[in-house]
Short mmCIF file of C-alpha atoms and ligand atoms in Angstrom, two decimals:
data_model
loop_
_atom_site.label_atom_id
_atom_site.label_comp_id
_atom_site.label_asym_id
_atom_site.label_seq_id
_atom_site.Cartn_x
_atom_site.Cartn_y
_atom_site.Cartn_z
CA MET A 1 -29.72 12.03 11.57
CA GLN A 2 -26.09 11.65 10.45
CA GLU A 3 -25.27 8.08 11.21
CA TYR A 4 -22.57 6.92 8.86
CA ILE A 5 -19.12 7.52 7.42
CA LEU A 6 -18.48 6.90 3.73
CA THR A 7 -15.03 5.76 2.57
CA LEU A 8 -13.93 6.12 -1.02
CA ASP A 9 -11.31 3.41 -1.47
CA GLN A 10 -9.66 4.08 -4.82
CA GLY A 11 -7.42 1.07 -5.54
CA THR A 12 -5.21 0.02 -8.44
CA THR A 13 -7.76 -2.29 -10.04
CA SER A 14 -11.05 -1.11 -8.61
CA SER A 15 -12.92 1.78 -7.06
CA ARG A 16 -14.90 0.93 -3.96
CA ALA A 17 -17.23 2.79 -1.64
CA ILE A 18 -17.90 1.45 1.84
CA ILE A 19 -20.33 2.75 4.43
CA PHE A 20 -19.39 2.28 8.09
CA ASN A 21 -21.49 2.73 11.20
CA GLN A 22 -20.43 4.04 14.57
CA ASN A 23 -19.20 0.60 15.66
CA GLY A 24 -16.78 0.52 12.73
CA GLN A 25 -18.86 -2.16 11.02
CA ILE A 26 -19.57 -2.32 7.31
CA VAL A 27 -23.15 -1.40 6.48
CA ASP A 28 -22.95 -1.62 2.70
CA MET A 29 -20.46 -1.39 -0.12
CA ALA A 30 -20.14 -1.20 -3.89
CA GLN A 31 -17.21 -1.91 -6.17
CA TYR A 32 -16.33 -1.30 -9.81
CA GLU A 33 -13.35 -2.73 -11.65
CA PHE A 34 -12.01 -0.25 -14.17
CA LYS A 35 -9.84 -0.51 -17.23
CA GLN A 36 -6.05 -0.88 -17.14
CA PHE A 37 -4.06 0.48 -20.08
CA TYR A 38 -0.69 -0.98 -21.08
CA PRO A 39 0.39 1.25 -24.00
CA LYS A 40 3.93 -0.18 -24.10
CA PRO A 41 5.85 -2.87 -22.20
CA GLY A 42 6.35 -1.62 -18.64
CA TRP A 43 3.82 1.21 -18.97
CA VAL A 44 0.60 1.22 -16.90
CA GLU A 45 -2.06 3.92 -17.14
CA HIS A 46 -5.58 4.64 -15.90
CA ASN A 47 -8.10 7.05 -17.32
CA PRO A 48 -8.51 9.77 -14.64
CA LYS A 49 -12.08 10.40 -15.75
CA GLU A 50 -12.90 6.75 -15.21
CA ILE A 51 -11.25 6.86 -11.79
CA TRP A 52 -13.54 9.75 -10.96
CA SER A 53 -16.73 8.46 -12.57
CA SER A 54 -16.34 4.95 -11.13
CA GLN A 55 -15.73 6.39 -7.68
CA ALA A 56 -18.78 8.64 -7.98
CA SER A 57 -21.00 5.80 -9.17
CA VAL A 58 -19.97 3.30 -6.48
CA ALA A 59 -20.55 6.00 -3.86
CA ALA A 60 -24.08 6.51 -5.16
CA GLU A 61 -24.63 2.76 -5.34
CA ALA A 62 -23.46 2.12 -1.77
CA ILE A 63 -25.60 4.94 -0.41
CA THR A 64 -28.62 3.70 -2.36
CA LYS A 65 -28.08 0.08 -1.29
CA ALA A 66 -27.91 1.17 2.33
CA GLY A 67 -31.25 2.91 1.92
CA ILE A 68 -29.89 6.24 3.09
CA ASN A 69 -29.00 9.53 1.42
CA GLY A 70 -26.23 12.10 1.51
CA ARG A 71 -27.66 13.79 4.59
CA ASN A 72 -26.98 10.60 6.57
CA ILE A 73 -23.26 10.78 5.84
CA ALA A 74 -21.39 12.61 8.56
CA ALA A 75 -18.11 12.69 6.62
CA ILE A 76 -16.21 11.19 3.71
CA GLY A 77 -12.80 9.52 4.04
CA ILE A 78 -10.56 8.95 1.03
CA THR A 79 -7.88 6.29 0.72
CA ASN A 80 -6.08 5.60 -2.51
CA GLN A 81 -3.51 3.80 -4.60
CA ARG A 82 -0.39 5.76 -3.79
CA GLU A 83 2.10 7.58 -6.05
CA THR A 84 -0.12 7.37 -9.16
CA THR A 85 0.21 10.71 -10.90
CA ILE A 86 -2.43 12.92 -12.52
CA VAL A 87 -1.91 16.36 -14.08
CA TRP A 88 -4.93 18.48 -14.95
CA ASP A 89 -5.79 21.94 -16.23
CA LYS A 90 -6.41 24.27 -13.30
CA GLU A 91 -9.26 26.08 -14.99
CA THR A 92 -11.15 23.33 -16.80
CA GLY A 93 -10.34 20.35 -14.56
CA GLN A 94 -9.48 18.33 -17.68
CA PRO A 95 -6.59 15.88 -17.28
CA ILE A 96 -3.84 16.55 -19.82
CA TYR A 97 -2.67 12.92 -19.86
CA ASN A 98 -3.74 9.56 -18.46
CA ALA A 99 -2.89 8.76 -14.84
CA ILE A 100 0.58 7.20 -14.74
CA VAL A 101 0.22 4.31 -12.31
CA TRP A 102 2.73 3.55 -9.53
CA GLN A 103 3.66 0.28 -11.29
CA ASP A 104 4.71 2.13 -14.47
CA ARG A 105 8.44 1.75 -15.27
CA ARG A 106 8.82 4.33 -18.08
CA THR A 107 11.02 6.58 -15.98
CA ALA A 108 13.34 3.81 -14.73
CA ALA A 109 16.27 4.95 -16.91
CA PHE A 110 15.93 8.53 -15.66
CA CYS A 111 15.87 7.26 -12.06
CA ASN A 112 18.96 5.12 -12.66
CA ALA A 113 20.71 8.19 -14.03
CA LEU A 114 19.85 10.11 -10.85
CA LYS A 115 21.39 7.27 -8.87
CA SER A 116 24.58 7.26 -10.89
CA GLN A 117 24.82 11.06 -10.55
CA GLY A 118 24.97 10.47 -6.79
CA HIS A 119 21.61 11.90 -5.70
CA ALA A 120 20.49 8.85 -3.70
CA LYS A 121 21.69 10.02 -0.29
CA MET A 122 20.26 13.53 -0.59
CA ILE A 123 16.92 12.12 -1.72
CA GLN A 124 16.82 9.50 1.03
CA ASP A 125 17.77 12.09 3.66
CA LYS A 126 15.00 14.44 2.64
CA THR A 127 12.19 12.07 1.60
CA GLY A 128 12.98 8.75 3.29
CA LEU A 129 12.61 7.07 -0.11
CA VAL A 130 14.92 5.01 -2.30
CA ILE A 131 15.19 6.45 -5.85
CA ASP A 132 12.74 4.54 -8.01
CA ALA A 133 10.26 5.05 -10.82
CA TYR A 134 7.40 4.15 -8.43
CA PHE A 135 7.27 7.58 -6.88
CA SER A 136 5.43 10.52 -8.45
CA ALA A 137 8.26 13.00 -9.14
CA SER A 138 9.74 11.37 -12.24
CA LYS A 139 6.23 10.71 -13.58
CA ILE A 140 5.28 14.40 -13.32
CA LYS A 141 8.49 15.32 -15.11
CA TRP A 142 7.70 12.82 -17.86
CA ILE A 143 4.27 14.39 -18.44
CA LEU A 144 5.72 17.91 -18.56
CA ASP A 145 8.46 16.79 -20.97
CA ASN A 146 6.25 14.70 -23.25
CA VAL A 147 2.78 16.23 -23.47
CA ASP A 148 2.50 19.02 -26.05
CA GLY A 149 2.50 22.45 -24.45
CA ALA A 150 2.52 21.05 -20.90
CA ARG A 151 5.80 22.58 -19.80
CA GLU A 152 4.75 26.03 -20.96
CA LYS A 153 1.37 25.83 -19.24
CA ALA A 154 3.00 24.55 -16.06
CA ASN A 155 5.39 27.49 -16.05
CA GLN A 156 2.43 29.84 -16.40
CA GLY A 157 0.82 28.24 -13.32
CA LYS A 158 -2.03 26.74 -15.33
CA LEU A 159 -1.60 23.08 -14.36
CA CYS A 160 -2.27 21.08 -11.19
CA PHE A 161 -0.56 17.88 -10.11
CA GLY A 162 -2.18 15.49 -7.72
CA THR A 163 -2.10 11.93 -6.50
CA VAL A 164 -5.47 10.19 -6.75
CA ASP A 165 -6.74 11.63 -3.45
CA SER A 166 -6.14 15.20 -4.72
CA TRP A 167 -7.78 14.44 -8.03
CA LEU A 168 -10.91 13.01 -6.39
CA MET A 169 -11.12 15.93 -3.99
CA ALA A 170 -10.80 18.41 -6.84
CA LYS A 171 -13.59 16.68 -8.75
CA PHE A 172 -15.90 16.17 -5.77
CA THR A 173 -15.60 19.84 -4.84
CA ASN A 174 -15.98 21.29 -8.32
CA LEU A 175 -12.29 22.28 -8.44
CA GLN A 176 -12.59 24.30 -5.23
CA THR A 177 -9.87 22.24 -3.55
CA HIS A 178 -6.33 21.39 -4.54
CA ALA A 179 -4.96 19.56 -1.53
CA THR A 180 -3.43 16.32 -0.33
CA ASP A 181 -2.53 14.78 3.02
CA VAL A 182 0.96 14.26 4.44
CA SER A 183 0.96 10.49 3.86
CA ASN A 184 0.32 10.90 0.14
CA ALA A 185 2.73 13.85 -0.09
CA SER A 186 5.44 11.68 1.46
CA ARG A 187 5.28 9.31 -1.57
CA THR A 188 5.85 11.95 -4.24
CA MET A 189 9.64 12.23 -3.70
CA LEU A 190 9.18 16.02 -3.60
CA TYR A 191 8.21 16.35 0.05
CA ASN A 192 10.67 16.81 2.86
CA ILE A 193 9.34 14.54 5.60
CA HIS A 194 11.41 16.29 8.29
CA THR A 195 10.46 19.92 7.57
CA GLY A 196 6.96 19.12 6.31
CA GLN A 197 7.45 21.23 3.16
CA TRP A 198 7.68 20.75 -0.58
CA ASP A 199 11.43 20.84 -1.13
CA ASP A 200 13.03 23.41 -3.47
CA ASP A 201 16.11 21.28 -4.21
CA LEU A 202 13.94 18.35 -5.24
CA LEU A 203 11.62 20.56 -7.30
CA ALA A 204 14.72 21.87 -9.12
CA LEU A 205 16.17 18.39 -9.62
CA PHE A 206 12.93 17.11 -11.18
CA ASP A 207 12.23 20.44 -12.92
CA ILE A 208 8.73 20.84 -11.51
CA PRO A 209 7.17 24.26 -10.82
CA ARG A 210 5.95 24.68 -7.25
CA SER A 211 2.68 26.23 -8.47
CA MET A 212 1.49 22.78 -9.65
CA LEU A 213 1.58 21.23 -6.22
CA PRO A 214 -1.35 20.73 -3.86
CA GLU A 215 -1.55 22.22 -0.40
CA VAL A 216 -0.45 19.64 2.15
CA LYS A 217 -2.80 19.13 5.09
CA SER A 218 -3.09 16.75 8.01
CA SER A 219 -4.78 13.38 7.50
CA SER A 220 -7.77 14.19 9.68
CA GLU A 221 -9.41 17.59 9.18
CA ILE A 222 -12.20 19.09 7.10
CA TYR A 223 -10.57 19.65 3.71
CA SER A 224 -13.63 20.88 1.91
CA ARG A 225 -17.23 19.94 1.25
CA THR A 226 -18.70 18.08 -1.69
CA ALA A 227 -20.17 20.39 -4.29
CA THR A 228 -21.39 18.21 -7.12
CA THR A 229 -24.96 17.29 -8.03
CA LEU A 230 -24.39 13.80 -6.67
CA PHE A 231 -23.42 15.11 -3.27
CA ALA A 232 -25.45 18.26 -3.16
CA SER A 233 -25.66 17.91 0.59
CA LYS A 234 -22.17 19.35 1.05
CA ILE A 235 -20.65 16.46 2.94
CA PRO A 236 -17.31 17.24 4.59
CA ILE A 237 -14.31 15.42 3.14
CA ALA A 238 -12.46 14.99 6.38
CA GLY A 239 -9.96 12.11 6.26
CA VAL A 240 -7.30 11.25 3.68
CA ALA A 241 -4.46 8.70 3.71
CA GLY A 242 -2.61 6.50 1.23
CA ASP A 243 -3.78 2.88 1.26
CA GLN A 244 -1.03 1.29 3.37
CA GLN A 245 -1.03 4.13 5.87
CA ALA A 246 -4.82 3.97 6.15
CA ALA A 247 -4.55 0.22 6.81
CA LEU A 248 -2.01 0.86 9.58
CA PHE A 249 -4.51 3.24 11.18
CA GLY A 250 -7.46 0.91 10.54
CA GLN A 251 -5.51 -1.79 12.38
CA MET A 252 -5.09 0.70 15.23
CA CYS A 253 -1.32 0.37 15.16
CA THR A 254 -1.14 3.71 16.89
CA GLU A 255 1.81 3.09 19.21
CA PRO A 256 5.50 2.94 18.23
CA GLY A 257 6.57 -0.64 17.45
CA MET A 258 3.12 -1.75 16.30
CA LEU A 259 3.18 -3.44 12.94
CA LYS A 260 0.70 -4.60 10.31
CA THR A 261 1.18 -6.74 7.25
CA THR A 262 -1.25 -6.91 4.36
CA TYR A 263 -1.14 -10.25 2.52
CA GLY A 264 -2.46 -9.59 -0.98
CA THR A 265 -0.82 -10.13 -4.35
CA GLY A 266 2.27 -8.63 -2.74
CA CYS A 267 2.79 -8.23 0.99
CA PHE A 268 3.07 -4.78 2.56
CA MET A 269 4.54 -4.34 6.00
CA MET A 270 4.24 -1.08 7.83
CA MET A 271 5.51 -0.31 11.30
CA ASN A 272 4.67 2.71 13.43
CA THR A 273 7.92 4.33 14.59
CA GLY A 274 6.29 7.17 16.53
CA GLU A 275 7.27 10.80 16.26
CA THR A 276 10.75 10.14 14.95
CA PRO A 277 11.49 8.97 11.43
CA ALA A 278 13.61 5.78 11.57
CA LYS A 279 16.38 5.79 9.01
CA SER A 280 16.84 2.44 7.29
CA THR A 281 20.16 0.91 6.46
CA ASN A 282 18.33 -2.01 4.80
CA ASN A 283 16.68 -0.03 2.00
CA LEU A 284 13.32 0.04 3.70
CA LEU A 285 11.29 3.22 3.17
CA THR A 286 10.82 5.86 5.81
CA THR A 287 7.47 7.49 5.37
CA ILE A 288 4.78 9.52 7.09
CA ALA A 289 2.00 7.40 8.54
CA TRP A 290 -0.40 10.25 9.30
CA LYS A 291 -0.71 13.64 10.89
CA ILE A 292 -3.48 14.22 13.41
CA GLY A 293 -3.68 17.69 14.89
CA ASP A 294 -0.09 18.90 14.96
CA LYS A 295 1.40 15.49 15.60
CA VAL A 296 3.16 13.69 12.76
CA THR A 297 3.55 9.92 13.11
CA TYR A 298 6.21 8.17 11.04
CA ALA A 299 6.41 4.62 9.72
CA LEU A 300 8.91 2.21 8.24
CA GLU A 301 7.72 0.32 5.20
CA GLY A 302 8.86 -2.82 3.42
CA SER A 303 7.15 -4.86 0.76
CA ILE A 304 7.58 -8.07 -1.19
CA PHE A 305 6.40 -8.52 -4.78
CA MET A 306 5.45 -12.20 -4.63
CA GLY A 307 3.07 -12.75 -1.72
CA GLY A 308 -0.30 -14.27 -2.64
CA ALA A 309 1.02 -14.12 -6.21
CA VAL A 310 3.05 -17.28 -5.44
CA ILE A 311 -0.22 -19.07 -4.80
CA GLN A 312 -1.67 -17.71 -8.05
CA TRP A 313 1.39 -19.14 -9.77
CA LEU A 314 0.77 -22.58 -8.24
CA ARG A 315 -2.81 -22.35 -9.43
CA ASP A 316 -2.42 -20.84 -12.91
CA GLU A 317 1.02 -21.92 -14.17
CA LEU A 318 1.72 -25.20 -12.33
CA GLU A 319 -1.98 -26.08 -11.98
CA LEU A 320 -1.28 -27.78 -8.64
CA ILE A 321 -4.46 -26.39 -7.11
CA GLN A 322 -7.81 -25.16 -8.39
CA HIS A 323 -8.45 -22.37 -5.92
CA ALA A 324 -6.04 -20.37 -3.74
CA ARG A 325 -7.82 -21.67 -0.63
CA ASP A 326 -6.96 -25.29 -1.61
CA SER A 327 -3.32 -24.51 -0.82
CA GLU A 328 -3.95 -24.86 2.92
CA LYS A 329 -5.35 -28.39 2.75
CA LEU A 330 -2.66 -29.55 0.35
CA ALA A 331 0.14 -28.09 2.52
CA LEU A 332 -1.30 -29.75 5.60
CA SER A 333 -1.46 -33.14 3.88
CA VAL A 334 2.27 -33.53 4.57
CA GLU A 335 4.00 -33.36 7.93
CA ASP A 336 6.58 -30.75 6.90
CA ASN A 337 8.19 -29.25 3.81
CA GLY A 338 10.26 -32.43 3.25
CA GLY A 339 13.35 -30.26 2.78
CA VAL A 340 11.83 -28.42 -0.21
CA TYR A 341 12.29 -24.63 -0.48
CA LEU A 342 10.87 -22.25 -3.06
CA VAL A 343 12.45 -18.82 -3.53
CA PRO A 344 9.84 -16.85 -5.48
CA ALA A 345 12.30 -14.42 -7.06
CA MET A 346 10.37 -14.42 -10.33
CA ALA A 347 10.82 -10.64 -10.49
CA GLY A 348 14.13 -10.45 -8.61
CA LEU A 349 14.46 -10.01 -4.85
CA GLY A 350 13.42 -6.86 -3.01
CA ALA A 351 14.19 -5.76 0.55
CA PRO A 352 16.34 -6.72 2.34
CA HIS A 353 18.19 -8.78 -0.31
CA TRP A 354 17.94 -6.39 -3.28
CA ASP A 355 19.03 -8.46 -6.22
CA GLN A 356 17.32 -7.67 -9.54
CA SER A 357 19.09 -10.55 -11.23
CA ALA A 358 17.82 -13.19 -8.80
CA ARG A 359 15.31 -15.63 -10.29
CA GLY A 360 12.87 -18.13 -8.84
CA CYS A 361 14.31 -21.37 -7.59
CA LEU A 362 12.92 -24.63 -6.25
CA ILE A 363 15.53 -26.58 -4.35
CA GLY A 364 15.94 -29.53 -2.00
CA LEU A 365 13.97 -31.91 -4.20
CA THR A 366 14.29 -35.65 -3.64
CA ARG A 367 12.51 -38.66 -5.14
CA GLY A 368 9.96 -38.35 -2.35
CA SER A 369 9.09 -34.71 -3.04
CA SER A 370 5.41 -34.30 -3.90
CA LYS A 371 3.18 -31.49 -5.05
CA ALA A 372 2.11 -31.10 -1.44
CA HIS A 373 5.72 -30.36 -0.46
CA ILE A 374 5.97 -27.78 -3.25
CA CYS A 375 2.72 -26.18 -2.14
CA ARG A 376 3.94 -26.08 1.44
CA ALA A 377 7.24 -24.57 0.29
CA ALA A 378 5.29 -21.90 -1.62
CA LEU A 379 3.28 -20.87 1.45
CA GLU A 380 6.38 -20.98 3.61
CA SER A 381 8.20 -18.72 1.12
CA ILE A 382 5.71 -15.95 1.89
CA VAL A 383 6.42 -16.43 5.59
CA TYR A 384 10.23 -16.32 5.23
CA GLN A 385 10.11 -13.20 3.08
CA VAL A 386 7.88 -11.39 5.57
CA SER A 387 10.12 -12.53 8.44
CA ASP A 388 13.23 -11.22 6.64
CA ILE A 389 11.68 -7.76 6.46
CA VAL A 390 10.50 -7.88 10.05
CA LYS A 391 14.07 -8.69 11.03
CA ALA A 392 15.35 -5.73 9.00
CA LYS A 393 12.84 -3.48 10.75
CA MET A 394 13.99 -4.65 14.14
CA ALA A 395 17.59 -3.94 13.10
CA ASP A 396 16.72 -0.43 11.83
CA THR A 397 14.65 0.58 14.86
CA LYS A 398 16.19 -1.52 17.65
CA ILE A 399 12.60 -2.37 18.60
CA GLN A 400 11.78 -5.99 19.48
CA ILE A 401 8.63 -6.96 17.61
CA THR A 402 6.37 -9.24 19.64
CA GLU A 403 3.19 -9.10 17.62
CA MET A 404 1.95 -8.35 14.15
CA ARG A 405 -1.58 -7.56 12.97
CA VAL A 406 -2.57 -8.95 9.60
CA ASP A 407 -5.10 -8.36 6.82
CA GLY A 408 -5.55 -9.02 3.09
CA GLY A 409 -6.98 -11.94 1.11
CA ALA A 410 -4.37 -14.57 2.04
CA VAL A 411 -4.83 -14.26 5.82
CA ALA A 412 -7.78 -16.62 5.49
CA ASN A 413 -5.11 -19.34 5.31
CA ASN A 414 -4.65 -20.58 8.89
CA PHE A 415 -1.59 -22.66 8.04
CA LEU A 416 0.10 -19.55 6.62
CA MET A 417 -0.70 -17.52 9.72
CA GLN A 418 0.48 -20.21 12.17
CA CYS A 419 3.67 -20.71 10.20
CA GLN A 420 4.24 -16.92 10.25
CA ALA A 421 3.96 -16.88 14.05
CA ASP A 422 6.31 -19.89 14.34
CA ILE A 423 9.05 -18.54 12.07
CA MET A 424 8.84 -14.95 13.31
CA ASN A 425 8.58 -16.13 16.90
CA ALA A 426 5.91 -13.51 17.55
CA ASN A 427 2.14 -13.40 17.83
CA VAL A 428 0.09 -12.96 14.68
CA ILE A 429 -3.28 -11.33 15.20
CA ARG A 430 -6.13 -11.45 12.70
CA PRO A 431 -8.84 -8.82 13.34
CA LYS A 432 -12.58 -9.22 12.83
CA VAL A 433 -12.85 -6.44 10.26
CA LEU A 434 -10.39 -7.16 7.45
CA GLU A 435 -11.30 -4.06 5.42
CA THR A 436 -8.70 -2.15 7.37
CA THR A 437 -7.74 0.27 4.58
CA ALA A 438 -11.24 1.64 4.16
CA LEU A 439 -11.79 1.53 7.92
CA GLY A 440 -8.65 3.60 8.55
CA ALA A 441 -9.85 6.35 6.20
CA ALA A 442 -13.29 6.26 7.84
CA TYR A 443 -11.69 6.63 11.27
CA LEU A 444 -9.59 9.60 10.14
CA ALA A 445 -12.68 11.30 8.70
CA GLY A 446 -14.89 10.49 11.68
CA LEU A 447 -12.35 11.85 14.15
CA ALA A 448 -12.22 15.17 12.31
CA VAL A 449 -15.97 15.78 12.58
CA GLY A 450 -16.46 14.44 16.11
CA TYR A 451 -18.28 11.29 14.95
CA TRP A 452 -15.78 9.48 17.13
CA SER A 453 -14.29 11.41 20.02
CA ASP A 454 -10.68 10.20 20.07
CA VAL A 455 -8.27 7.39 19.26
CA ASN A 456 -9.06 5.66 22.55
CA GLU A 457 -12.66 5.26 21.48
CA LEU A 458 -11.47 3.76 18.17
CA LYS A 459 -9.13 1.35 19.93
CA LYS A 460 -12.15 -0.14 21.68
CA LEU A 461 -13.78 -0.87 18.31
CA TRP A 462 -10.85 -2.93 17.07
CA SER A 463 -11.23 -6.59 17.93
CA GLN A 464 -9.31 -9.72 17.20
CA GLU A 465 -10.86 -12.67 15.44
CA ARG A 466 -7.99 -15.09 16.05
CA LEU A 467 -4.58 -15.10 17.68
CA PHE A 468 -1.76 -17.32 16.39
CA THR A 469 1.00 -17.89 18.94
CA PRO A 470 4.43 -19.36 18.14
CA ASP A 471 4.56 -23.10 18.67
CA MET A 472 7.94 -24.23 17.35
CA SER A 473 11.21 -25.05 19.06
CA LYS A 474 14.20 -22.73 18.64
CA GLU A 475 16.17 -25.53 16.94
CA GLN A 476 13.44 -26.18 14.41
CA ARG A 477 13.01 -22.49 13.64
CA GLU A 478 16.74 -22.01 13.15
CA HIS A 479 16.88 -25.06 10.91
CA TYR A 480 14.17 -23.73 8.59
CA ILE A 481 15.65 -20.22 8.46
CA LYS A 482 19.13 -21.56 7.76
CA TYR A 483 17.91 -23.58 4.78
CA TRP A 484 15.77 -20.68 3.50
CA GLN A 485 18.85 -18.47 3.55
CA LYS A 486 20.85 -21.10 1.70
CA ALA A 487 18.14 -21.30 -0.93
CA VAL A 488 18.08 -17.49 -1.29
CA GLU A 489 21.84 -17.51 -1.94
CA ARG A 490 21.30 -20.09 -4.72
CA ALA A 491 18.64 -17.87 -6.35
CA LYS A 492 20.80 -14.74 -6.40
CA GLY A 493 22.64 -13.47 -9.47
CA TRP A 494 21.02 -15.96 -11.81
CA SER A 495 19.99 -13.78 -14.76
CA GLU A 496 22.78 -11.88 -16.48
P1 ADP B 501 -5.05 -7.78 -3.85
O1 ADP B 501 -5.73 -6.73 -3.01
O2 ADP B 501 -3.59 -7.61 -4.02
O3 ADP B 501 -5.76 -8.07 -5.14
P2 ADP B 501 -6.24 -9.69 -1.99
O4 ADP B 501 -6.09 -9.06 -0.66
O5 ADP B 501 -7.60 -9.75 -2.61
O6 ADP B 501 -5.16 -9.15 -3.01
O7 ADP B 501 -5.69 -11.21 -1.85
C1 ADP B 501 -5.62 -12.04 -2.97
C2 ADP B 501 -4.33 -12.83 -2.93
O8 ADP B 501 -4.34 -13.73 -1.83
C3 ADP B 501 -4.13 -13.67 -4.18
O9 ADP B 501 -2.78 -13.54 -4.59
C4 ADP B 501 -4.41 -15.11 -3.74
O10 ADP B 501 -3.55 -16.02 -4.38
C5 ADP B 501 -4.10 -15.06 -2.26
N1 ADP B 501 -5.01 -15.92 -1.48
C6 ADP B 501 -6.35 -15.80 -1.34
N2 ADP B 501 -6.85 -16.75 -0.53
C7 ADP B 501 -5.80 -17.51 -0.14
C8 ADP B 501 -5.65 -18.65 0.72
N3 ADP B 501 -6.69 -19.19 1.35
N4 ADP B 501 -4.41 -19.15 0.88
C9 ADP B 501 -3.34 -18.58 0.27
N5 ADP B 501 -3.42 -17.51 -0.53
C10 ADP B 501 -4.63 -16.98 -0.74
#
């Protein structure tokens, strides 16, 4: 009777619901793009009620499209935009402010002050994170400090904080649950990833009462059962993980040293480091990948801002191409980059360079440089940036990376993938199912209810669509990397 797993994939721009069968294949899905609010420069908000209602409606739509009903769903998995912060009234379930989205920079000055007061090391030691406005802690503090009466209610134990997973669970269970999973907890900057506890020193530093916080559970267990009219059939909510962690699981990167990169607007690299957290000396983030049973698995994370966004820039600002996919043909119309390098530091440079004042730079132009060379340089820039982070990960973990699994919209570009294998000197593997984020959450949920028996069974479901193997001489590779590094140096320190 119960044949499917439903994933609620709550992303930054849309809410999606995907139904998977026992082979890990997509049966049906529905998606709804919701409204973004930009109340001031640098501020980004979502309406929590719209997050909830859009998620509920796409779930109903996907189930209806598949011609099934709630009784056919063995379990629900949730994966979500991480760090985004919601505070609601414990009794009524009403949010007291909009969701403050991970991208929101309103607390940047406060975070800089924490840095200059010397808290960076303590925070990194406990949470694995680099002080930044991305993470939930400073956003919760902002809500308590700025919403009328919030601080008082929080002190009386009348408010709940949650990341989006907690919020959805609370709503789907009629406020019977206030919980989160370890992977989401590890992005709040309040959770000690070594002890597995909310941390009193951090709660004091951010002035947040412990009573607001959700109970932290593993990523694969029955949290609660749905209790709303929509899901009257009391479906177990049984798997929860933040989006990047879920993708790592969906890619079945379950052994230490296994790595996945998601090529979307930005690129997100996550590497399984096993049962020990790897400390980064390159400003990468140490985080919890998942907890299954009693076993916590850690990961090292690095991201770049301008991934597929470079190709959007070619399309929308330079108008060199009409569609993102045209970039492959144009790049392949020339033999090589013709000595042209693009450093897409439009928003500064992140890990491992870390220079906020860097700006984009196009260099190596000659009279023979064409738009095809620029397009090729743009695609190559994604490759070099990813390779720089992979190198930093190898340095932090002393693990030699020999292969990387990939997903996200830009992996359709075969030139990009081959170039990645060549420059990284490692295999690049593109799987058949590219919806790895939703799949990872489905797997976590299915494991908890016995829909799948164990990770070994899941490993058999993962299959590769195409393998890209390195096909470039050492001299050539070193030549390209040397010039990329020279170009990066030219881009640094530009804006004052
Ligand atoms: P997100 O989830 O961040 O919205 P997606 O995973 O949907 O991103 O990927 C979209 C991104 O991938 C866009 O930035 C787009 O420019 C880029 N992209 C899509 N197709 C290609 C392609 N064939 N070649 C290069 N880039 C591409």
